Amino acid sequence: MKKTLISFTILIFLMLCSCTYHIETVFDGLESEELEETADFHFTAEVDELTMSNVENYSGILLTSFDYYKITIDECFKGDVSGVVYIRYAKNVTNVDDLIIGEKYHFYCMKLSQDKVPNKLENETVFNIESPNAQCYILE
């Protein structure tokens, strides 16, 4: 019984530790048509600047790094948004690079709840990109 309890504890610990390096959302693995249906917002935008980086509590358990980018929306396909907004972009995603300043992307996203917006951006519109490999595409 003691061995089982120790094995179970070690297994849970390893599972929690391994999660900090990969974040998955409902968007992972979806094709662009499925993203269009699932996401609340779809727009193209140019990345203007990296505004800030922050380590935050994610899902009440994990600490995760996020970058906040200021972007300018070119065209909105779904949702009602325009002008300058911000993207909260998860960094702990396997095989994903930072956004490129000056590059235009398709973004499929949800609006970040106001209680999660950092004080520095409290009066701004912030969208959440937790899984950039599934939710951002460079325009070609």
PDB file of N, CA and C in Angstrom, residues 26-27 30-42 77-79 107-110:
ATOM      1  N   VAL A  26      -8.807  24.586 -26.436  1.00  0.00           N
ATOM      2  CA  VAL A  26      -9.764  23.953 -27.335  1.00  0.00           C
ATOM      3  C   VAL A  26      -9.389  24.164 -28.791  1.00  0.00           C
ATOM      4  N   PHE A  27      -8.469  25.067 -29.084  1.00  0.00           N
ATOM      5  CA  PHE A  27      -8.097  25.367 -30.456  1.00  0.00           C
ATOM      6  C   PHE A  27      -7.064  24.409 -31.041  1.00  0.00           C
ATOM      7  N   LEU A  30      -7.024  22.256 -34.617  1.00  0.00           N
ATOM      8  CA  LEU A  30      -8.158  22.584 -35.474  1.00  0.00           C
ATOM      9  C   LEU A  30      -7.685  23.185 -36.790  1.00  0.00           C
ATOM     10  N   GLU A  31      -8.409  22.900 -37.842  1.00  0.00           N
ATOM     11  CA  GLU A  31      -8.163  23.523 -39.144  1.00  0.00           C
ATOM     12  C   GLU A  31      -8.740  24.936 -39.123  1.00  0.00           C
ATOM     13  N   SER A  32      -8.374  25.777 -40.085  1.00  0.00           N
ATOM     14  CA  SER A  32      -8.825  27.170 -40.077  1.00  0.00           C
ATOM     15  C   SER A  32     -10.343  27.291 -40.123  1.00  0.00           C
ATOM     16  N   GLU A  33     -11.030  26.381 -40.815  1.00  0.00           N
ATOM     17  CA  GLU A  33     -12.499  26.434 -40.866  1.00  0.00           C
ATOM     18  C   GLU A  33     -13.091  26.158 -39.483  1.00  0.00           C
ATOM     19  N   GLU A  34     -12.485  25.221 -38.767  1.00  0.00           N
ATOM     20  CA  GLU A  34     -12.951  24.898 -37.417  1.00  0.00           C
ATOM     21  C   GLU A  34     -12.630  26.033 -36.446  1.00  0.00           C
ATOM     22  N   LEU A  35     -11.473  26.672 -36.631  1.00  0.00           N
ATOM     23  CA  LEU A  35     -11.121  27.817 -35.794  1.00  0.00           C
ATOM     24  C   LEU A  35     -12.138  28.938 -35.971  1.00  0.00           C
ATOM     25  N   GLU A  36     -12.551  29.163 -37.200  1.00  0.00           N
ATOM     26  CA  GLU A  36     -13.528  30.217 -37.499  1.00  0.00           C
ATOM     27  C   GLU A  36     -14.822  29.986 -36.721  1.00  0.00           C
ATOM     28  N   GLU A  37     -15.234  28.743 -36.612  1.00  0.00           N
ATOM     29  CA  GLU A  37     -16.456  28.419 -35.880  1.00  0.00           C
ATOM     30  C   GLU A  37     -16.260  28.525 -34.371  1.00  0.00           C
ATOM     31  N   THR A  38     -15.105  28.119 -33.870  1.00  0.00           N
ATOM     32  CA  THR A  38     -14.861  28.016 -32.433  1.00  0.00           C
ATOM     33  C   THR A  38     -14.490  29.353 -31.791  1.00  0.00           C
ATOM     34  N   ALA A  39     -13.640  30.131 -32.444  1.00  0.00           N
ATOM     35  CA  ALA A  39     -13.151  31.389 -31.859  1.00  0.00           C
ATOM     36  C   ALA A  39     -14.240  32.459 -31.862  1.00  0.00           C
ATOM     37  N   ASP A  40     -14.199  33.333 -30.860  1.00  0.00           N
ATOM     38  CA  ASP A  40     -15.133  34.460 -30.811  1.00  0.00           C
ATOM     39  C   ASP A  40     -14.724  35.575 -31.762  1.00  0.00           C
ATOM     40  N   PHE A  41     -13.410  35.691 -32.019  1.00  0.00           N
ATOM     41  CA  PHE A  41     -12.889  36.750 -32.880  1.00  0.00           C
ATOM     42  C   PHE A  41     -11.924  36.176 -33.905  1.00  0.00           C
ATOM     43  N   HIS A  42     -11.978  36.721 -35.102  1.00  0.00           N
ATOM     44  CA  HIS A  42     -11.009  36.406 -36.160  1.00  0.00           C
ATOM     45  C   HIS A  42     -10.730  37.718 -36.875  1.00  0.00           C
ATOM     46  N   PHE A  77     -13.014  39.740 -39.399  1.00  0.00           N
ATOM     47  CA  PHE A  77     -13.871  38.782 -40.080  1.00  0.00           C
ATOM     48  C   PHE A  77     -14.968  38.241 -39.168  1.00  0.00           C
ATOM     49  N   LYS A  78     -14.688  38.216 -37.866  1.00  0.00           N
ATOM     50  CA  LYS A  78     -15.668  37.710 -36.902  1.00  0.00           C
ATOM     51  C   LYS A  78     -15.504  38.489 -35.602  1.00  0.00           C
ATOM     52  N   GLY A  79     -16.610  38.913 -35.009  1.00  0.00           N
ATOM     53  CA  GLY A  79     -16.575  39.737 -33.810  1.00  0.00           C
ATOM     54  C   GLY A  79     -16.577  41.198 -34.213  1.00  0.00           C
ATOM     55  N   PHE A 107      -5.432  36.213 -36.591  1.00  0.00           N
ATOM     56  CA  PHE A 107      -5.591  35.838 -35.189  1.00  0.00           C
ATOM     57  C   PHE A 107      -6.976  35.256 -34.981  1.00  0.00           C
ATOM     58  N   TYR A 108      -7.033  34.103 -34.337  1.00  0.00           N
ATOM     59  CA  TYR A 108      -8.276  33.486 -33.895  1.00  0.00           C
ATOM     60  C   TYR A 108      -8.197  33.481 -32.374  1.00  0.00           C
ATOM     61  N   CYS A 109      -9.115  34.167 -31.710  1.00  0.00           N
ATOM     62  CA  CYS A 109      -8.924  34.323 -30.270  1.00  0.00           C
ATOM     63  C   CYS A 109     -10.220  34.605 -29.518  1.00  0.00           C
ATOM     64  N   MET A 110     -10.061  34.669 -28.225  1.00  0.00           N
ATOM     65  CA  MET A 110     -11.117  35.060 -27.297  1.00  0.00           C
ATOM     66  C   MET A 110     -10.651  36.329 -26.596  1.00  0.00           C
TER      67      MET A 110
END
